[in-house]
PDB file of C-alpha atoms in Angstrom:
ATOM      1  CA  ASN A 269       0.000   0.000   0.000  1.00 65.00           C
ATOM      2  CA  ALA A 270       2.471   2.650  -1.200  1.00 76.00           C
ATOM      3  CA  GLY A 271       0.157   5.694  -1.518  1.00 94.00           C
ATOM      4  CA  VAL A 272       2.346   8.715  -2.292  1.00 97.00           C
ATOM      5  CA  THR A 273       6.076   8.090  -2.583  1.00 97.00           C
ATOM      6  CA  GLN A 274       8.705  10.820  -2.748  1.00 97.00           C
ATOM      7  CA  THR A 275      12.315  10.413  -3.786  1.00 97.00           C
ATOM      8  CA  PRO A 276      14.839  11.291  -2.582  1.00 97.00           C
ATOM      9  CA  LYS A 277      14.112  11.689   1.140  1.00 96.00           C
ATOM     10  CA  PHE A 278      17.161  13.835   1.825  1.00 96.00           C
ATOM     11  CA  ARG A 279      19.492  15.838  -0.382  1.00 96.00           C
ATOM     12  CA  VAL A 280      22.192  18.438   0.034  1.00 96.00           C
ATOM     13  CA  LEU A 281      22.985  20.681  -2.928  1.00 96.00           C
ATOM     14  CA  LYS A 282      25.375  23.483  -3.645  1.00 97.00           C
ATOM     15  CA  THR A 283      24.067  26.837  -4.828  1.00 97.00           C
ATOM     16  CA  GLY A 284      23.532  26.783  -8.575  1.00 97.00           C
ATOM     17  CA  GLN A 285      23.129  23.007  -8.886  1.00 97.00           C
ATOM     18  CA  SER A 286      20.003  21.530 -10.370  1.00 95.00           C
ATOM     19  CA  MET A 287      17.926  18.583  -9.304  1.00 95.00           C
ATOM     20  CA  THR A 288      14.546  16.920  -9.731  1.00 97.00           C
ATOM     21  CA  LEU A 289      12.270  15.639  -7.001  1.00 98.00           C
ATOM     22  CA  LEU A 290      10.016  12.771  -7.970  1.00 97.00           C
ATOM     23  CA  CYS A 291       6.524  12.103  -6.653  1.00 98.00           C
ATOM     24  CA  ALA A 292       4.657   8.931  -7.520  1.00 98.00           C
ATOM     25  CA  GLN A 293       1.123   7.921  -6.496  1.00 97.00           C
ATOM     26  CA  ASP A 294      -0.628   4.614  -7.040  1.00 96.00           C
ATOM     27  CA  MET A 295      -4.161   5.714  -6.135  1.00 95.00           C
ATOM     28  CA  ASN A 296      -5.181   6.836  -9.638  1.00 94.00           C
ATOM     29  CA  HIS A 297      -5.622  10.405  -8.370  1.00 94.00           C
ATOM     30  CA  GLU A 298      -6.185  13.163 -10.910  1.00 94.00           C
ATOM     31  CA  TYR A 299      -4.819  16.007  -8.816  1.00 93.00           C
ATOM     32  CA  MET A 300      -1.255  16.329  -7.601  1.00 95.00           C
ATOM     33  CA  TYR A 301       0.485  19.080  -5.650  1.00 95.00           C
ATOM     34  CA  TRP A 302       3.905  20.237  -4.528  1.00 97.00           C
ATOM     35  CA  TYR A 303       4.225  22.169  -1.244  1.00 97.00           C
ATOM     36  CA  ARG A 304       7.104  23.524   0.751  1.00 97.00           C
ATOM     37  CA  GLN A 305       7.126  23.831   4.536  1.00 96.00           C
ATOM     38  CA  ASP A 306       9.438  26.211   6.344  1.00 95.00           C
ATOM     39  CA  PRO A 307       9.820  26.816  10.101  1.00 88.00           C
ATOM     40  CA  GLY A 308       7.123  29.141  11.384  1.00 82.00           C
ATOM     41  CA  MET A 309       5.217  28.989   8.092  1.00 85.00           C
ATOM     42  CA  GLY A 310       2.256  26.972   6.962  1.00 86.00           C
ATOM     43  CA  LEU A 311       2.551  24.699   3.968  1.00 93.00           C
ATOM     44  CA  ARG A 312       2.699  26.779   0.809  1.00 94.00           C
ATOM     45  CA  LEU A 313       1.667  25.541  -2.604  1.00 93.00           C
ATOM     46  CA  ILE A 314       4.386  25.689  -5.255  1.00 95.00           C
ATOM     47  CA  HIS A 315       2.711  24.131  -8.303  1.00 95.00           C
ATOM     48  CA  TYR A 316      -0.130  21.761  -8.907  1.00 93.00           C
ATOM     49  CA  SER A 317      -1.645  19.622 -11.636  1.00 94.00           C
ATOM     50  CA  VAL A 318      -5.277  18.776 -12.304  1.00 91.00           C
ATOM     51  CA  GLY A 319      -4.479  15.957 -14.706  1.00 92.00           C
ATOM     52  CA  GLU A 320      -1.894  14.338 -16.940  1.00 94.00           C
ATOM     53  CA  GLY A 321      -0.200  16.911 -19.138  1.00 94.00           C
ATOM     54  CA  THR A 322      -1.412  19.921 -17.133  1.00 94.00           C
ATOM     55  CA  THR A 323       0.361  22.113 -14.599  1.00 95.00           C
ATOM     56  CA  ALA A 324      -0.441  25.395 -12.867  1.00 93.00           C
ATOM     57  CA  LYS A 325       1.281  27.846 -10.551  1.00 93.00           C
ATOM     58  CA  GLY A 326       0.549  27.956  -6.872  1.00 91.00           C
ATOM     59  CA  GLU A 327       1.431  30.566  -4.283  1.00 89.00           C
ATOM     60  CA  VAL A 328       5.251  30.370  -4.517  1.00 94.00           C
ATOM     61  CA  PRO A 329       6.217  29.079  -7.994  1.00 95.00           C
ATOM     62  CA  ASP A 330       9.345  31.143  -8.672  1.00 96.00           C
ATOM     63  CA  GLY A 331      12.528  29.124  -9.079  1.00 96.00           C
ATOM     64  CA  TYR A 332      10.661  25.854  -9.677  1.00 97.00           C
ATOM     65  CA  ASN A 333       9.338  23.981 -12.683  1.00 97.00           C
ATOM     66  CA  VAL A 334       7.095  20.939 -12.832  1.00 97.00           C
ATOM     67  CA  SER A 335       5.983  18.291 -15.271  1.00 97.00           C
ATOM     68  CA  ARG A 336       3.169  15.731 -15.306  1.00 97.00           C
ATOM     69  CA  LEU A 337       3.916  13.484 -18.255  1.00 95.00           C
ATOM     70  CA  LYS A 338       2.256  10.482 -16.634  1.00 96.00           C
ATOM     71  CA  LYS A 339      -0.806  10.523 -14.416  1.00 96.00           C
ATOM     72  CA  GLN A 340       0.969   8.788 -11.572  1.00 97.00           C
ATOM     73  CA  ASN A 341       4.080  11.009 -11.525  1.00 98.00           C
ATOM     74  CA  PHE A 342       4.625  14.681 -10.714  1.00 98.00           C
ATOM     75  CA  LEU A 343       8.169  16.035 -10.967  1.00 98.00           C
ATOM     76  CA  LEU A 344       9.482  19.174  -9.287  1.00 98.00           C
ATOM     77  CA  GLY A 345      12.630  20.713 -10.738  1.00 97.00           C
ATOM     78  CA  LEU A 346      15.071  23.247  -9.376  1.00 96.00           C
ATOM     79  CA  GLU A 347      17.118  24.569 -12.275  1.00 92.00           C
ATOM     80  CA  SER A 348      19.568  26.647 -10.218  1.00 96.00           C
ATOM     81  CA  ALA A 349      19.229  25.972  -6.514  1.00 95.00           C
ATOM     82  CA  ALA A 350      19.416  28.878  -4.063  1.00 97.00           C
ATOM     83  CA  PRO A 351      19.805  28.813  -0.249  1.00 96.00           C
ATOM     84  CA  SER A 352      16.257  30.247   0.025  1.00 96.00           C
ATOM     85  CA  GLN A 353      14.997  26.955  -1.380  1.00 97.00           C
ATOM     86  CA  THR A 354      16.235  25.048   1.652  1.00 97.00           C
ATOM     87  CA  SER A 355      13.022  23.517   2.931  1.00 97.00           C
ATOM     88  CA  VAL A 356      10.976  20.384   3.419  1.00 97.00           C
ATOM     89  CA  TYR A 357       9.044  19.550   0.264  1.00 98.00           C
ATOM     90  CA  PHE A 358       5.797  17.598   0.361  1.00 98.00           C
ATOM     91  CA  CYS A 359       3.950  16.096  -2.538  1.00 98.00           C
ATOM     92  CA  ALA A 360       0.235  15.345  -2.256  1.00 96.00           C
ATOM     93  CA  SER A 361      -2.502  13.897  -4.408  1.00 95.00           C
ATOM     94  CA  SER A 362      -6.289  13.777  -4.368  1.00 92.00           C
ATOM     95  CA  PHE A 363      -9.222  12.575  -6.459  1.00 88.00           C
ATOM     96  CA  GLY A 364     -10.513  16.083  -6.982  1.00 77.00           C
ATOM     97  CA  ASN A 365     -10.913  19.519  -5.483  1.00 66.00           C
ATOM     98  CA  SER A 366     -14.042  19.002  -3.436  1.00 64.00           C
ATOM     99  CA  ASN A 367     -13.987  17.567   0.052  1.00 69.00           C
ATOM    100  CA  GLN A 368     -11.699  14.755  -1.017  1.00 78.00           C
ATOM    101  CA  PRO A 369      -8.671  14.672   1.307  1.00 83.00           C
ATOM    102  CA  GLN A 370      -5.168  15.222   0.062  1.00 90.00           C
ATOM    103  CA  HIS A 371      -2.790  12.353   0.719  1.00 93.00           C
ATOM    104  CA  PHE A 372       0.774  13.416   1.408  1.00 96.00           C
ATOM    105  CA  GLY A 373       4.118  11.779   0.799  1.00 97.00           C
ATOM    106  CA  ASP A 374       6.541  11.679   3.704  1.00 95.00           C
ATOM    107  CA  GLY A 375       8.592  14.620   2.468  1.00 96.00           C
ATOM    108  CA  THR A 376      11.981  15.486   1.011  1.00 97.00           C
ATOM    109  CA  ARG A 377      14.403  17.424   3.178  1.00 96.00           C
ATOM    110  CA  LEU A 378      16.490  19.626   0.909  1.00 97.00           C
ATOM    111  CA  SER A 379      19.432  21.761   2.009  1.00 97.00           C
ATOM    112  CA  ILE A 380      21.111  24.246  -0.300  1.00 97.00           C
ATOM    113  CA  LEU A 381      24.579  25.343   0.783  1.00 95.00           C
TER     114      LEU A 381
ATOM    115  CA  ARG B 244      -1.456  38.253   4.060  1.00 52.00           C
ATOM    116  CA  LYS B 245      -2.675  35.892   6.818  1.00 65.00           C
ATOM    117  CA  GLU B 246      -5.510  33.917   5.335  1.00 87.00           C
ATOM    118  CA  VAL B 247      -5.662  31.305   8.064  1.00 93.00           C
ATOM    119  CA  GLU B 248      -4.585  32.167  11.579  1.00 94.00           C
ATOM    120  CA  GLN B 249      -4.029  29.850  14.510  1.00 94.00           C
ATOM    121  CA  ASP B 250      -2.606  30.182  18.000  1.00 88.00           C
ATOM    122  CA  PRO B 251       0.821  28.531  17.627  1.00 85.00           C
ATOM    123  CA  GLY B 252       0.841  27.228  21.190  1.00 87.00           C
ATOM    124  CA  PRO B 253       2.374  25.114  22.498  1.00 93.00           C
ATOM    125  CA  PHE B 254      -0.521  23.769  24.511  1.00 95.00           C
ATOM    126  CA  ASN B 255       0.837  21.612  27.322  1.00 96.00           C
ATOM    127  CA  VAL B 256      -1.927  19.567  28.948  1.00 97.00           C
ATOM    128  CA  PRO B 257      -2.130  16.502  31.222  1.00 97.00           C
ATOM    129  CA  GLU B 258      -3.574  13.247  30.042  1.00 98.00           C
ATOM    130  CA  GLY B 259      -7.352  13.246  30.249  1.00 98.00           C
ATOM    131  CA  ALA B 260      -7.689  16.991  29.788  1.00 97.00           C
ATOM    132  CA  THR B 261      -9.990  18.675  27.315  1.00 98.00           C
ATOM    133  CA  VAL B 262      -8.282  21.095  24.957  1.00 97.00           C
ATOM    134  CA  ALA B 263      -9.693  23.436  22.309  1.00 96.00           C
ATOM    135  CA  PHE B 264      -7.995  24.967  19.299  1.00 95.00           C
ATOM    136  CA  ASN B 265      -9.289  27.970  17.417  1.00 94.00           C
ATOM    137  CA  CYS B 266      -8.737  29.153  13.889  1.00 95.00           C
ATOM    138  CA  THR B 267      -9.900  32.169  11.906  1.00 95.00           C
ATOM    139  CA  TYR B 268      -9.907  32.623   8.151  1.00 94.00           C
ATOM    140  CA  SER B 269     -10.017  35.822   6.161  1.00 90.00           C
ATOM    141  CA  ASN B 270     -11.573  34.788   2.848  1.00 83.00           C
ATOM    142  CA  SER B 271     -15.352  34.759   3.084  1.00 80.00           C
ATOM    143  CA  ALA B 272     -15.445  32.699  -0.146  1.00 79.00           C
ATOM    144  CA  SER B 273     -13.924  29.742   1.711  1.00 80.00           C
ATOM    145  CA  GLN B 274     -16.118  26.718   1.209  1.00 80.00           C
ATOM    146  CA  SER B 275     -14.378  23.685   2.652  1.00 88.00           C
ATOM    147  CA  PHE B 276     -12.700  23.308   5.987  1.00 92.00           C
ATOM    148  CA  PHE B 277     -10.451  20.668   7.492  1.00 94.00           C
ATOM    149  CA  TRP B 278      -8.251  19.820  10.416  1.00 96.00           C
ATOM    150  CA  TYR B 279      -5.016  18.006   9.591  1.00 96.00           C
ATOM    151  CA  ARG B 280      -2.594  16.503  12.076  1.00 97.00           C
ATOM    152  CA  GLN B 281       1.176  16.571  11.624  1.00 96.00           C
ATOM    153  CA  ASP B 282       3.548  14.618  13.825  1.00 96.00           C
ATOM    154  CA  CYS B 283       7.106  15.850  14.274  1.00 92.00           C
ATOM    155  CA  ARG B 284       9.083  15.486  11.033  1.00 89.00           C
ATOM    156  CA  LYS B 285       6.197  13.639   9.373  1.00 94.00           C
ATOM    157  CA  GLU B 286       3.696  14.442   6.667  1.00 95.00           C
ATOM    158  CA  PRO B 287       0.294  16.069   7.367  1.00 96.00           C
ATOM    159  CA  LYS B 288      -2.643  13.668   7.611  1.00 94.00           C
ATOM    160  CA  LEU B 289      -6.329  14.493   7.447  1.00 93.00           C
ATOM    161  CA  LEU B 290      -7.900  14.379  10.905  1.00 96.00           C
ATOM    162  CA  MET B 291     -11.404  15.422   9.950  1.00 94.00           C
ATOM    163  CA  SER B 292     -13.432  17.597   7.645  1.00 92.00           C
ATOM    164  CA  VAL B 293     -15.489  20.376   9.246  1.00 93.00           C
ATOM    165  CA  TYR B 294     -19.150  20.648   8.322  1.00 89.00           C
ATOM    166  CA  SER B 295     -21.489  23.602   8.776  1.00 88.00           C
ATOM    167  CA  SER B 296     -23.577  21.802  11.380  1.00 89.00           C
ATOM    168  CA  GLY B 297     -20.529  20.714  13.334  1.00 90.00           C
ATOM    169  CA  ASN B 298     -19.327  17.146  13.480  1.00 94.00           C
ATOM    170  CA  GLU B 299     -17.850  14.675  15.891  1.00 95.00           C
ATOM    171  CA  ASP B 300     -15.472  11.763  15.470  1.00 95.00           C
ATOM    172  CA  GLY B 301     -14.897   9.936  18.714  1.00 96.00           C
ATOM    173  CA  ARG B 302     -13.083  12.281  21.089  1.00 98.00           C
ATOM    174  CA  PHE B 303     -12.782  15.000  18.445  1.00 98.00           C
ATOM    175  CA  THR B 304     -15.420  17.657  17.744  1.00 97.00           C
ATOM    176  CA  ALA B 305     -15.156  20.290  15.029  1.00 97.00           C
ATOM    177  CA  GLN B 306     -17.279  23.415  14.787  1.00 96.00           C
ATOM    178  CA  LEU B 307     -17.662  26.028  12.056  1.00 95.00           C
ATOM    179  CA  ASN B 308     -19.050  29.540  12.413  1.00 94.00           C
ATOM    180  CA  ARG B 309     -19.304  31.061   8.942  1.00 92.00           C
ATOM    181  CA  ALA B 310     -20.582  34.415  10.185  1.00 92.00           C
ATOM    182  CA  SER B 311     -17.499  34.883  12.352  1.00 93.00           C
ATOM    183  CA  GLN B 312     -15.203  32.980   9.959  1.00 93.00           C
ATOM    184  CA  TYR B 313     -14.094  30.804  12.825  1.00 94.00           C
ATOM    185  CA  ILE B 314     -13.303  27.109  13.126  1.00 96.00           C
ATOM    186  CA  SER B 315     -12.623  25.124  16.274  1.00 96.00           C
ATOM    187  CA  LEU B 316     -11.392  21.698  17.258  1.00 97.00           C
ATOM    188  CA  LEU B 317     -12.142  20.171  20.647  1.00 97.00           C
ATOM    189  CA  ILE B 318     -10.251  17.143  21.919  1.00 98.00           C
ATOM    190  CA  ARG B 319     -11.713  15.372  24.945  1.00 98.00           C
ATOM    191  CA  ASP B 320      -9.896  12.936  27.230  1.00 98.00           C
ATOM    192  CA  SER B 321      -6.478  13.748  25.738  1.00 98.00           C
ATOM    193  CA  LYS B 322      -4.090  10.852  25.130  1.00 98.00           C
ATOM    194  CA  LEU B 323      -0.307  10.916  24.941  1.00 97.00           C
ATOM    195  CA  SER B 324      -0.696   9.914  21.296  1.00 97.00           C
ATOM    196  CA  ASP B 325      -2.596  13.139  20.578  1.00 98.00           C
ATOM    197  CA  SER B 326       0.682  15.068  20.883  1.00 97.00           C
ATOM    198  CA  ALA B 327       1.199  16.646  17.468  1.00 97.00           C
ATOM    199  CA  THR B 328       0.717  19.867  15.541  1.00 96.00           C
ATOM    200  CA  TYR B 329      -2.840  20.523  14.394  1.00 97.00           C
ATOM    201  CA  LEU B 330      -3.255  22.368  11.118  1.00 96.00           C
ATOM    202  CA  CYS B 331      -6.342  24.373  10.263  1.00 96.00           C
ATOM    203  CA  VAL B 332      -6.971  24.213   6.512  1.00 94.00           C
ATOM    204  CA  VAL B 333      -9.475  26.002   4.299  1.00 92.00           C
ATOM    205  CA  ARG B 334     -10.325  25.818   0.620  1.00 87.00           C
ATOM    206  CA  ALA B 335     -11.664  28.866  -1.196  1.00 74.00           C
ATOM    207  CA  PHE B 336     -13.096  28.932  -4.703  1.00 66.00           C
ATOM    208  CA  TYR B 337     -12.849  32.396  -6.227  1.00 56.00           C
ATOM    209  CA  GLY B 338     -11.934  34.065  -9.487  1.00 52.00           C
ATOM    210  CA  GLY B 339     -12.237  30.816 -11.403  1.00 52.00           C
ATOM    211  CA  SER B 340      -9.482  29.182  -9.405  1.00 58.00           C
ATOM    212  CA  GLN B 341      -9.694  25.475  -8.788  1.00 64.00           C
ATOM    213  CA  GLY B 342      -9.750  26.108  -5.077  1.00 73.00           C
ATOM    214  CA  ASN B 343      -6.473  25.216  -3.476  1.00 83.00           C
ATOM    215  CA  LEU B 344      -5.922  24.501   0.188  1.00 88.00           C
ATOM    216  CA  ILE B 345      -4.615  27.243   2.463  1.00 90.00           C
ATOM    217  CA  PHE B 346      -2.838  25.913   5.552  1.00 93.00           C
ATOM    218  CA  GLY B 347      -2.516  27.594   8.907  1.00 94.00           C
ATOM    219  CA  LYS B 348       0.861  27.486  10.625  1.00 94.00           C
ATOM    220  CA  GLY B 349      -0.439  24.953  13.106  1.00 95.00           C
ATOM    221  CA  THR B 350      -1.019  24.664  16.840  1.00 95.00           C
ATOM    222  CA  LYS B 351       1.340  22.417  18.755  1.00 95.00           C
ATOM    223  CA  LEU B 352      -0.145  20.133  21.406  1.00 97.00           C
ATOM    224  CA  SER B 353       1.892  18.278  23.981  1.00 97.00           C
ATOM    225  CA  VAL B 354       0.047  15.844  26.240  1.00 97.00           C
ATOM    226  CA  LYS B 355       1.958  14.932  29.390  1.00 96.00           C
ATOM    227  CA  PRO B 356       1.550  11.853  31.634  1.00 95.00           C
TER     228      PRO B 356
END
């Protein structure tokens, strides 16, 4: 019963490096989301997708790109990492945007030096 | 812009105590309301949805006051396992948006023996 799986779980990058975070869900959910969580802040939405091949900007999209080539996968890319992107990143998925709950992955802890 | 506000706590209570958390939201277009629970260094998990008439799930009771834009969560007979951060979450549909979740910063609860 995998649910939402994020890889990697931890990563340390140097400023300017690039990387991709992978989110995979096996629940056949249409909607997928990427959030970041910083100390003293609530979760903030970076980008989201309402279906395969679609993406949209959330509250804090700058410095990130996403792709949803397959329904089960949602990739978050950092093209040129900055220390301000040090955070815990959570992926989530849901059936829709009504009262359906969002199911979260267990997070990726990313440090940018 | 503080769309969802919560008392950050921490609330330190003995086992068996009753504890109440409050939350206010600023967007009157908010239509769905939830309480999520987040354990230390873990992902958020849905605790319960909040309905207009109020709802109960075992020891947990949620209330919504749309006129005052206020949500509450009551926990009766606190257990050690209730220790966590409780996130107030609202969803607002406006301006043609698909209605994304807005998370409060969370209220930390610590239940002591």
